[in-house]
Amino acid sequence: MTVTATSVDESDQLEPPSAPASRWAARLRRLLPAAAAALSGVLLYVSFPPRTLWWLALPAFAVFGWVLRGRGWKAAFGLGYLFGLGFLLPLLVWTGVEVGPGPWLALVAIEAIFVALVGVGVAAVSKLPGAPVWAAAVWIAGEAARARVPFHGFPWGKIAFGQADGVFLPLAAVGGTPVLGFAVVLCGFGLYEVVRLVVERRGTGAVRRPAAVVALLSVVVPVVGALAARGLVSDKAEDGTVTVAAIQGNVPRAGLEFNAQRRAVLDYHARETERLAARVKAGKVAKPDIVLWPENSSDVDPYTDADAAATIEKAAQAIDAPISVGGVVERGGKLYNEQILWDPVKGPTDTYDKRQIQPFGEYLPLRSVVGAINKNWTSMVRQDFSRGTKPGVFRMANAKVGLVTCYEAAFDWAVRSEVTDGAQLISVPSNNATFDRSEMTYQQLAMSRVRAVEHSRTVTVPVTSGVSAIIMPDGRITQRTGMFVPASLVQKVPLRSSETPATLMGTLPEMLLVLVAAGGLGWAISAGLRGRRTGDV
């Protein structure tokens, strides 16, 4: 039997079948951190209202800590940006309801840069002793920057605002939104560190005891601290009570041109107030001591329009109580978003002009640039609103009512200034009608709940189209309306004058956490420089 050798060209040889699979596996491994960063950002979004899944913030930050550990600055920036996009794209989708996707995408693209820079910082401190503490402080430093720049800041999406239903909420009374947010983020990063050390122990059979202690404390201390802080939360009256009415007049859906719609909104709120007065007269509901109308409930200037003034006066006399009216007024050629205290006998007696006005909504930064991109956007804000300069605390019946107009509720300083100026309860008059039935209303309502606990004050939220609510000083919603329905809420609420540690300290906790972040980053940078000099990199 003869065996003939066959020559085979090397190029004709078949590639081992395992090679393509190996290449795909390698590609998937490279893509995994990016996918995990984006999906953990989405997970953080899901933890926010209207859902009550506050606890999902912990695994979101645990995964974020995992993808950033030991990364170089370029990779960390990219992964942080993906986390920011996953979080902010769905969270802020409501910003494009009226103006289309352009402004929404631009806002998210800019805000995500802050998150990307935080990612660089978290990666830098990720291998320091006590990494969860440094990393959580870096996150809060990023929130502090976002709340201030650009255009006077945009703090929407602070971690604290997703915790209105969570176990950590009492920490708002300890140090405000920075301390509450720090506790949540610390617990999330600590959770990752615990898991990492458990896996490391299984692989090596040993664990570094100091690192394990820090990891466990990072998870346990925030929870214990929150439980201990519950003693700061109370809904007991300190200065008596007041019966408050929050009016939701609703808005016309369609079919009216702009000026007619403004007048219709005023009529709706006057009509709902008169309807409440009839119910009071019939003995169906308690007579309110004070009445609160929403922002923009009278966009017809009652100082220049006699008919608008007469409509408000008639409503005030019908209910026989002072009304805080949300108006748009013009003085000296300037527009103001103003709350007007309207007495049933004396008429308008006091005002509060909104101080934190909304960029691209109430004034247009970079008007010429925006106009070059899209002239329709400039036509939506024909004239910029001017800023108020003083806190607004109205004396209504036996209560001192602090005014925080809509967008201002997102800013720590705007709420605190009313309390330090003597407010015994807080009103957050808002107009969310232009955002339709989006999640914006529920996100803002959660902010008001956090503010109630932060300053231990009853918070009323009268909104043109809903959701209006009454919130106790412990953060509980006791009454709320539906959306796009006329309604009124009447309730006896406690008046309080004591100040929480958060109110007393103001920005101090935030500044201390920023200093902690700076210390951690400085340590990481110096350690990196020493490593380069010794070649240990």
Coordinates of C-alpha atoms in Angstrom, one line a residue:
M1 CA 0.0 0.0 0.0
T2 CA 1.4 3.3 -1.1
V3 CA 0.8 6.5 0.8
T4 CA 1.2 9.8 -1.2
A5 CA 2.1 12.9 0.7
T6 CA -0.1 15.9 -0.3
S7 CA 1.3 19.4 -0.2
V8 CA -1.0 22.0 1.3
D9 CA -0.5 25.7 0.9
E10 CA -0.4 27.5 4.3
S11 CA -2.9 30.1 3.1
D12 CA -5.4 27.3 2.5
Q13 CA -5.2 26.1 6.0
L14 CA -8.4 26.7 8.0
E15 CA -8.3 29.1 11.0
P16 CA -9.0 27.2 14.3
P17 CA -12.7 27.5 14.9
S18 CA -12.1 29.0 18.4
A19 CA -10.3 32.1 17.1
P20 CA -13.3 34.1 16.0
A21 CA -15.1 33.3 19.2
S22 CA -12.0 34.5 21.1
R23 CA -11.9 37.7 19.2
W24 CA -15.6 38.4 19.9
A25 CA -15.1 37.6 23.5
A26 CA -12.2 40.0 23.7
R27 CA -14.3 42.7 22.0
L28 CA -17.2 42.1 24.4
R29 CA -14.9 42.4 27.4
R30 CA -13.6 45.7 26.1
L31 CA -17.2 47.0 25.6
L32 CA -18.4 45.7 29.0
P33 CA -17.2 48.7 31.1
A34 CA -18.8 51.2 28.7
A35 CA -22.1 49.3 28.6
A36 CA -22.0 49.0 32.4
A37 CA -21.4 52.7 32.8
A38 CA -24.3 53.7 30.7
L39 CA -26.7 51.1 32.2
S40 CA -25.7 52.1 35.7
G41 CA -26.6 55.6 34.8
V42 CA -30.0 54.4 33.6
L43 CA -30.4 52.5 36.9
L44 CA -29.7 55.8 38.8
Y45 CA -32.5 57.5 36.7
V46 CA -34.9 54.7 37.6
S47 CA -34.3 55.4 41.3
F48 CA -35.8 58.9 40.9
P49 CA -39.5 59.9 41.1
P50 CA -42.2 59.2 40.2
R51 CA -40.9 55.7 41.0
T52 CA -40.2 54.9 44.6
L53 CA -37.1 52.7 43.9
W54 CA -34.7 55.0 45.8
W55 CA -32.5 52.1 46.8
L56 CA -31.5 51.5 43.2
A57 CA -29.1 54.4 43.6
L58 CA -26.8 52.1 45.7
P59 CA -26.2 49.4 43.0
A60 CA -25.9 52.2 40.4
F61 CA -23.0 53.7 42.3
A62 CA -21.5 50.3 43.1
V63 CA -21.3 49.5 39.4
F64 CA -20.0 53.0 38.6
G65 CA -17.2 52.5 41.2
W66 CA -16.4 49.1 39.6
V67 CA -16.0 50.5 36.0
L68 CA -13.8 53.4 37.2
R69 CA -11.4 51.6 39.6
G70 CA -7.8 52.1 38.4
R71 CA -8.7 53.8 35.1
G72 CA -6.6 56.4 33.4
W73 CA -8.1 59.8 33.0
K74 CA -9.1 59.4 29.4
A75 CA -11.0 56.2 30.0
A76 CA -12.5 57.6 33.2
F77 CA -13.7 60.7 31.4
G78 CA -15.4 58.6 28.7
L79 CA -17.0 56.2 31.2
G80 CA -18.2 59.1 33.4
Y81 CA -19.7 60.7 30.3
L82 CA -21.6 57.6 29.4
F83 CA -22.8 57.3 33.0
G84 CA -24.0 60.9 32.8
L85 CA -25.8 60.3 29.5
G86 CA -27.5 57.2 30.9
F87 CA -28.7 59.2 33.9
L88 CA -29.5 62.6 32.5
L89 CA -31.0 61.8 29.0
P90 CA -34.1 60.2 30.4
L91 CA -34.2 62.3 33.6
L92 CA -34.3 65.6 31.6
V93 CA -36.4 64.6 28.6
W94 CA -39.2 66.9 29.8
T95 CA -37.0 69.9 28.9
G96 CA -37.8 69.2 25.2
V97 CA -41.6 68.9 25.6
E98 CA -42.4 72.4 24.1
V99 CA -39.2 73.2 22.2
G100 CA -38.2 69.9 20.7
P101 CA -35.1 67.7 21.2
G102 CA -32.4 70.3 20.4
P103 CA -32.3 72.1 23.7
W104 CA -32.8 68.9 25.7
L105 CA -29.9 67.2 24.0
A106 CA -27.7 70.3 24.3
L107 CA -28.5 70.5 28.0
V108 CA -27.7 66.9 28.6
A109 CA -24.5 67.1 26.6
I110 CA -23.2 70.0 28.7
E111 CA -24.4 68.6 32.1
A112 CA -22.8 65.2 31.4
I113 CA -19.4 66.9 31.1
F114 CA -19.6 67.6 34.9
V115 CA -20.3 63.9 35.5
A116 CA -17.4 62.9 33.2
L117 CA -15.0 65.1 35.2
V118 CA -16.4 63.5 38.4
G119 CA -15.5 60.2 36.8
V120 CA -11.9 61.3 36.4
G121 CA -11.8 62.3 40.0
V122 CA -13.4 59.0 41.2
A123 CA -10.9 57.0 39.2
A124 CA -8.0 59.0 40.6
V125 CA -8.9 58.3 44.2
S126 CA -10.1 54.8 43.6
K127 CA -7.0 53.1 45.0
L128 CA -6.4 55.3 47.9
P129 CA -7.1 54.0 51.4
G130 CA -10.7 54.9 52.3
A131 CA -11.5 55.2 48.6
P132 CA -15.4 55.3 49.0
V133 CA -15.1 58.4 51.2
W134 CA -13.0 60.3 48.8
A135 CA -15.0 59.2 45.8
A136 CA -18.4 60.2 47.4
A137 CA -16.9 63.6 48.3
V138 CA -15.8 64.0 44.7
W139 CA -19.4 63.4 43.5
I140 CA -20.7 66.0 45.8
A141 CA -18.1 68.5 44.6
G142 CA -19.3 67.8 41.1
E143 CA -22.9 68.6 42.2
A144 CA -21.7 71.8 43.9
A145 CA -20.2 72.9 40.6
R146 CA -23.3 72.0 38.6
A147 CA -25.4 74.0 41.0
R148 CA -23.4 77.2 40.2
V149 CA -22.3 77.1 36.6
P150 CA -23.0 77.8 33.8
F151 CA -25.8 80.4 33.9
H152 CA -26.1 80.4 37.7
G153 CA -26.2 76.6 37.7
F154 CA -28.6 73.7 37.2
P155 CA -28.8 71.4 40.3
W156 CA -31.6 69.2 38.8
G157 CA -30.7 65.6 39.4
K158 CA -28.9 66.0 42.7
I159 CA -28.8 62.6 44.3
A160 CA -30.7 63.9 47.3
F161 CA -33.8 64.7 45.2
G162 CA -34.2 61.0 44.4
Q163 CA -34.4 60.1 48.1
A164 CA -37.8 61.5 49.2
D165 CA -39.1 58.0 50.0
G166 CA -35.8 56.6 51.2
V167 CA -34.3 55.6 54.6
F168 CA -31.6 58.3 54.2
L169 CA -34.1 61.2 54.0
P170 CA -33.7 62.4 57.7
L171 CA -30.0 63.3 56.9
A172 CA -31.4 66.3 55.0
A173 CA -32.0 67.9 58.4
V174 CA -28.4 67.2 59.4
G175 CA -26.6 68.9 56.5
G176 CA -29.0 69.5 53.7
T177 CA -28.9 68.0 50.2
P178 CA -25.0 67.6 50.2
V179 CA -25.0 65.4 53.3
L180 CA -28.0 63.4 52.2
G181 CA -26.5 62.9 48.7
F182 CA -23.0 62.1 50.2
A183 CA -24.5 59.4 52.4
V184 CA -26.2 57.7 49.4
V185 CA -23.2 57.8 47.2
L186 CA -20.9 56.7 50.0
C187 CA -23.1 53.7 50.7
G188 CA -23.1 52.8 47.0
F189 CA -19.3 53.0 46.6
G190 CA -18.9 51.2 49.9
L191 CA -21.1 48.4 48.6
Y192 CA -18.8 47.9 45.7
E193 CA -15.7 47.9 47.9
V194 CA -17.3 45.2 50.1
V195 CA -18.0 43.0 47.1
R196 CA -14.5 43.6 45.7
L197 CA -12.9 42.6 48.9
V198 CA -15.0 39.5 49.3
V199 CA -14.0 38.4 45.7
E200 CA -10.4 39.2 46.5
R201 CA -10.5 37.1 49.7
R202 CA -11.8 34.1 47.7
G203 CA -9.0 34.5 45.2
T204 CA -6.1 35.0 47.6
G205 CA -7.5 33.7 50.9
A206 CA -6.5 36.9 52.6
V207 CA -8.0 40.4 53.1
R208 CA -6.6 43.7 54.2
R209 CA -8.3 44.4 57.5
P210 CA -8.2 48.2 57.3
A211 CA -9.7 48.2 53.9
A212 CA -12.4 45.8 55.0
V213 CA -13.2 48.0 58.0
V214 CA -13.5 51.2 55.9
A215 CA -15.7 49.3 53.3
L216 CA -18.1 48.1 56.0
L217 CA -18.2 51.5 57.7
S218 CA -19.0 53.1 54.4
V219 CA -22.2 51.0 54.1
V220 CA -23.2 50.9 57.8
V221 CA -22.5 54.5 58.9
P222 CA -24.8 56.3 56.5
V223 CA -27.7 53.9 57.4
V224 CA -27.0 54.3 61.2
G225 CA -26.7 58.0 60.8
A226 CA -30.0 58.3 59.0
L227 CA -31.7 56.3 61.7
A228 CA -30.2 58.5 64.4
A229 CA -31.2 61.6 62.5
R230 CA -34.9 60.7 62.7
G231 CA -35.0 62.6 66.0
L232 CA -34.5 65.8 64.1
V233 CA -37.7 65.2 62.1
S234 CA -40.9 66.4 63.6
D235 CA -44.3 67.6 62.4
K236 CA -45.4 69.1 65.8
A237 CA -46.6 72.7 65.9
E238 CA -44.3 75.1 67.6
D239 CA -46.1 78.4 66.9
G240 CA -49.7 77.2 66.6
T241 CA -51.4 76.2 63.4
V242 CA -52.8 77.8 60.3
T243 CA -55.5 76.6 57.9
V244 CA -54.1 76.9 54.4
A245 CA -55.8 76.5 51.0
A246 CA -53.8 75.7 47.9
I247 CA -55.7 76.5 44.7
Q248 CA -55.2 74.6 41.4
G249 CA -57.3 76.4 38.8
N250 CA -56.1 74.4 35.8
V251 CA -55.3 75.7 32.3
P252 CA -57.1 75.6 29.0
R253 CA -56.0 72.8 26.8
A254 CA -56.2 74.4 23.3
G255 CA -58.1 76.7 21.1
L256 CA -57.2 80.0 22.7
E257 CA -54.6 82.5 21.4
F258 CA -51.9 83.6 23.9
N259 CA -53.5 86.6 25.5
A260 CA -56.9 84.9 25.8
Q261 CA -55.2 81.9 27.4
R262 CA -53.5 84.1 30.0
R263 CA -56.8 85.6 30.9
A264 CA -58.5 82.2 31.1
V265 CA -55.9 81.0 33.6
L266 CA -56.7 83.9 35.9
D267 CA -60.4 83.3 35.6
Y268 CA -60.0 79.6 36.3
H269 CA -58.1 80.3 39.6
A270 CA -60.6 83.0 40.6
R271 CA -63.5 80.6 39.9
E272 CA -61.9 77.8 41.9
T273 CA -61.4 80.1 44.8
E274 CA -65.0 81.3 44.7
R275 CA -66.1 77.6 44.4
L276 CA -64.1 76.9 47.6
A277 CA -65.8 79.9 49.3
A278 CA -69.2 78.5 48.5
R279 CA -68.2 75.1 50.0
V280 CA -66.9 77.0 53.1
K281 CA -70.2 78.9 53.4
A282 CA -72.1 75.6 53.1
G283 CA -70.0 74.1 56.0
K284 CA -68.5 71.4 53.8
V285 CA -64.9 72.5 54.4
A286 CA -63.0 74.6 57.0
K287 CA -62.5 78.3 56.3
P288 CA -58.9 78.9 55.3
D289 CA -56.8 81.6 57.0
I290 CA -54.6 82.0 53.9
V291 CA -54.9 81.1 50.3
L292 CA -52.1 80.3 47.9
W293 CA -52.3 80.6 44.1
P294 CA -49.6 79.1 41.8
E295 CA -47.0 80.8 39.7
N296 CA -48.4 82.5 36.6
S297 CA -52.0 82.3 37.9
S298 CA -52.3 85.9 36.8
D299 CA -50.0 86.6 33.8
V300 CA -52.3 89.5 33.1
D301 CA -50.7 92.3 35.1
P302 CA -53.2 93.4 37.8
Y303 CA -51.3 96.7 38.3
T304 CA -52.1 97.8 34.8
D305 CA -55.3 95.8 34.0
A306 CA -58.2 97.0 36.1
D307 CA -60.3 94.1 35.1
A308 CA -57.7 91.6 36.3
A309 CA -57.4 93.4 39.6
A310 CA -61.1 93.4 40.1
T311 CA -61.2 89.6 39.4
I312 CA -58.6 88.9 42.1
E313 CA -60.2 91.3 44.5
K314 CA -63.6 89.6 44.1
A315 CA -62.0 86.2 44.8
A316 CA -60.2 87.5 47.9
Q317 CA -63.4 89.0 49.2
A318 CA -65.4 85.8 48.5
I319 CA -63.0 83.6 50.5
D320 CA -62.3 86.5 53.0
A321 CA -58.6 85.6 53.3
P322 CA -55.4 87.0 51.9
I323 CA -54.2 85.4 48.7
S324 CA -50.7 85.0 47.4
V325 CA -51.1 85.5 43.6
G326 CA -48.5 84.5 41.0
G327 CA -48.3 87.3 38.5
V328 CA -46.2 88.6 35.6
V329 CA -45.7 92.4 36.1
E330 CA -43.8 95.1 34.4
R331 CA -42.0 97.9 36.3
G332 CA -39.7 100.5 34.7
G333 CA -39.6 98.5 31.5
K334 CA -38.5 95.3 33.3
L335 CA -40.5 92.1 33.6
Y336 CA -40.7 90.3 36.9
N337 CA -42.1 86.9 37.9
E338 CA -43.8 88.1 41.0
Q339 CA -45.8 86.8 44.0
I340 CA -48.4 89.5 45.1
L341 CA -49.9 89.4 48.6
W342 CA -53.5 90.5 48.0
D343 CA -55.6 91.4 51.0
P344 CA -59.4 91.2 50.7
V345 CA -59.7 94.7 52.2
K346 CA -56.5 96.6 51.3
G347 CA -55.7 95.0 48.0
P348 CA -52.0 94.3 47.0
T349 CA -49.8 94.9 50.1
D350 CA -46.5 93.1 49.5
T351 CA -44.5 91.4 46.7
Y352 CA -41.8 88.9 46.1
D353 CA -39.8 88.9 42.8
K354 CA -38.4 85.5 41.8
R355 CA -34.6 85.6 42.2
Q356 CA -33.4 82.4 40.6
I357 CA -34.9 82.7 37.1
Q358 CA -34.7 79.9 34.6
P359 CA -32.2 80.3 31.7
F360 CA -33.7 79.6 28.3
G361 CA -37.1 79.8 29.9
E362 CA -37.4 83.2 31.6
Y363 CA -34.3 84.7 30.1
L364 CA -32.1 83.9 27.2
P365 CA -28.3 83.7 27.6
L366 CA -26.3 84.1 24.4
R367 CA -29.4 85.4 22.7
S368 CA -27.5 86.2 19.4
V369 CA -26.0 82.8 19.3
V370 CA -29.2 81.0 20.0
G371 CA -31.0 83.1 17.4
A372 CA -28.5 82.2 14.8
I373 CA -29.2 78.5 15.5
N374 CA -33.0 78.7 15.6
K375 CA -35.0 82.0 15.5
N376 CA -38.1 80.2 16.9
W377 CA -36.3 79.8 20.3
T378 CA -35.6 83.5 20.6
S379 CA -39.3 84.3 19.8
M380 CA -40.3 82.1 22.8
V381 CA -38.5 84.4 25.2
R382 CA -39.1 87.8 23.6
Q383 CA -38.1 89.7 26.7
D384 CA -35.9 88.6 29.5
F385 CA -37.2 88.6 33.1
S386 CA -35.3 90.5 35.7
R387 CA -34.1 89.0 39.0
G388 CA -35.5 89.9 42.4
T389 CA -33.0 90.8 45.1
K390 CA -34.6 90.1 48.4
P391 CA -36.1 87.0 50.2
G392 CA -39.9 86.8 50.2
V393 CA -41.7 86.2 53.5
F394 CA -45.4 87.2 53.5
R395 CA -47.2 87.9 56.8
M396 CA -50.5 86.1 56.1
A397 CA -53.0 85.9 59.0
N398 CA -50.9 84.4 61.9
A399 CA -48.3 82.9 59.7
K400 CA -45.0 83.9 58.0
V401 CA -45.0 82.3 54.6
G402 CA -41.8 81.9 52.7
L403 CA -42.1 82.1 48.9
V404 CA -39.9 79.8 46.7
T405 CA -41.1 80.1 43.2
C406 CA -41.0 76.9 41.1
Y407 CA -37.4 76.5 39.7
E408 CA -36.0 78.0 42.9
A409 CA -36.9 74.9 44.9
A410 CA -33.9 73.2 43.3
F411 CA -31.4 75.7 44.8
D412 CA -30.3 75.2 48.4
W413 CA -29.7 78.9 49.1
A414 CA -33.1 80.1 47.7
V415 CA -35.0 77.9 50.2
R416 CA -32.8 78.5 53.2
S417 CA -32.9 82.2 52.8
E418 CA -36.7 82.2 53.4
V419 CA -36.4 80.2 56.5
T420 CA -33.6 82.3 58.0
D421 CA -35.7 85.3 57.2
G422 CA -38.4 84.0 59.5
A423 CA -40.7 81.7 57.4
Q424 CA -42.8 79.4 59.5
L425 CA -44.0 77.5 56.5
I426 CA -43.0 77.4 52.8
S427 CA -45.0 77.8 49.6
V428 CA -43.6 76.6 46.3
P429 CA -46.0 78.2 43.7
S430 CA -45.3 76.5 40.4
N431 CA -46.4 76.4 36.8
N432 CA -45.7 73.1 35.1
A433 CA -48.4 73.2 32.4
T434 CA -45.9 73.6 29.6
F435 CA -44.3 70.3 30.6
D436 CA -47.6 68.4 30.1
R437 CA -47.7 65.1 32.0
S438 CA -44.0 64.5 32.1
E439 CA -42.0 63.4 35.1
M440 CA -40.9 66.9 35.8
T441 CA -43.8 67.6 38.1
Y442 CA -43.0 64.5 40.2
Q443 CA -39.3 65.3 40.3
Q444 CA -40.1 68.8 41.6
L445 CA -42.6 67.5 44.1
A446 CA -39.8 65.3 45.5
M447 CA -37.6 68.3 45.9
S448 CA -40.2 70.0 48.0
R449 CA -40.5 66.9 50.2
V450 CA -36.7 67.0 50.8
R451 CA -36.9 70.7 51.6
A452 CA -39.6 70.1 54.2
V453 CA -37.4 67.7 56.1
E454 CA -34.2 69.8 55.5
H455 CA -35.8 72.9 57.2
S456 CA -38.5 71.2 59.3
R457 CA -41.3 73.2 57.7
T458 CA -44.7 72.5 56.2
V459 CA -44.4 72.9 52.4
T460 CA -47.4 73.8 50.2
V461 CA -47.1 73.3 46.5
P462 CA -49.9 75.1 44.5
V463 CA -49.5 74.3 40.8
T464 CA -51.5 75.6 37.9
S465 CA -52.2 72.2 36.4
G466 CA -50.9 69.8 39.1
V467 CA -49.6 68.1 41.0
S468 CA -50.5 70.4 43.9
A469 CA -49.8 69.1 47.3
I470 CA -49.5 69.7 51.1
I471 CA -46.3 68.3 52.7
M472 CA -45.7 67.9 56.4
P473 CA -42.4 68.9 58.0
D474 CA -41.5 65.2 58.1
G475 CA -41.8 64.9 54.3
R476 CA -45.2 63.2 54.2
I477 CA -47.7 64.2 51.5
T478 CA -51.0 64.5 53.3
Q479 CA -53.0 65.8 50.3
R480 CA -52.4 66.0 46.6
T481 CA -54.3 66.7 43.4
G482 CA -54.4 65.0 40.0
M483 CA -53.1 66.7 36.9
F484 CA -55.0 69.0 34.6
V485 CA -58.0 69.2 36.9
P486 CA -59.4 72.2 38.9
A487 CA -59.0 71.4 42.6
S488 CA -58.4 73.0 46.0
L489 CA -56.6 71.5 49.0
V490 CA -57.5 72.8 52.5
Q491 CA -55.7 71.7 55.7
K492 CA -54.7 72.8 59.1
V493 CA -50.9 72.7 59.2
P494 CA -48.3 73.2 61.9
L495 CA -46.2 76.4 62.1
R496 CA -42.6 75.9 63.1
S497 CA -39.7 78.3 63.9
S498 CA -36.9 76.1 65.2
E499 CA -33.9 75.7 62.8
T500 CA -32.4 72.3 61.9
P501 CA -28.6 71.9 61.8
A502 CA -28.9 72.1 58.0
T503 CA -30.6 75.5 58.2
L504 CA -28.0 76.7 60.8
M505 CA -25.0 75.6 58.9
G506 CA -26.0 76.5 55.4
T507 CA -23.3 75.8 52.8
L508 CA -20.7 74.7 55.4
P509 CA -21.3 70.9 55.0
E510 CA -21.0 71.3 51.2
M511 CA -17.8 73.3 51.5
L512 CA -16.3 70.8 53.9
L513 CA -17.1 67.9 51.5
V514 CA -15.5 69.9 48.6
L515 CA -12.4 70.3 50.7
V516 CA -12.4 66.5 51.4
A517 CA -12.6 65.9 47.6
A518 CA -9.8 68.3 47.0
G519 CA -7.7 66.6 49.7
G520 CA -8.3 63.2 48.2
L521 CA -7.4 64.4 44.7
G522 CA -4.3 66.1 46.0
W523 CA -3.2 62.9 47.7
A524 CA -3.9 60.9 44.5
I525 CA -1.9 63.3 42.3
S526 CA 1.1 63.4 44.7
A527 CA 1.1 59.6 44.9
G528 CA 1.0 59.4 41.1
L529 CA 4.0 61.8 40.8
R530 CA 6.0 59.9 43.4
G531 CA 5.2 56.7 41.5
R532 CA 6.5 58.2 38.2
R533 CA 9.8 59.3 39.9
T534 CA 10.4 55.9 41.3
G535 CA 9.3 54.1 38.1
D536 CA 6.6 52.3 40.1
V537 CA 3.7 53.0 37.6

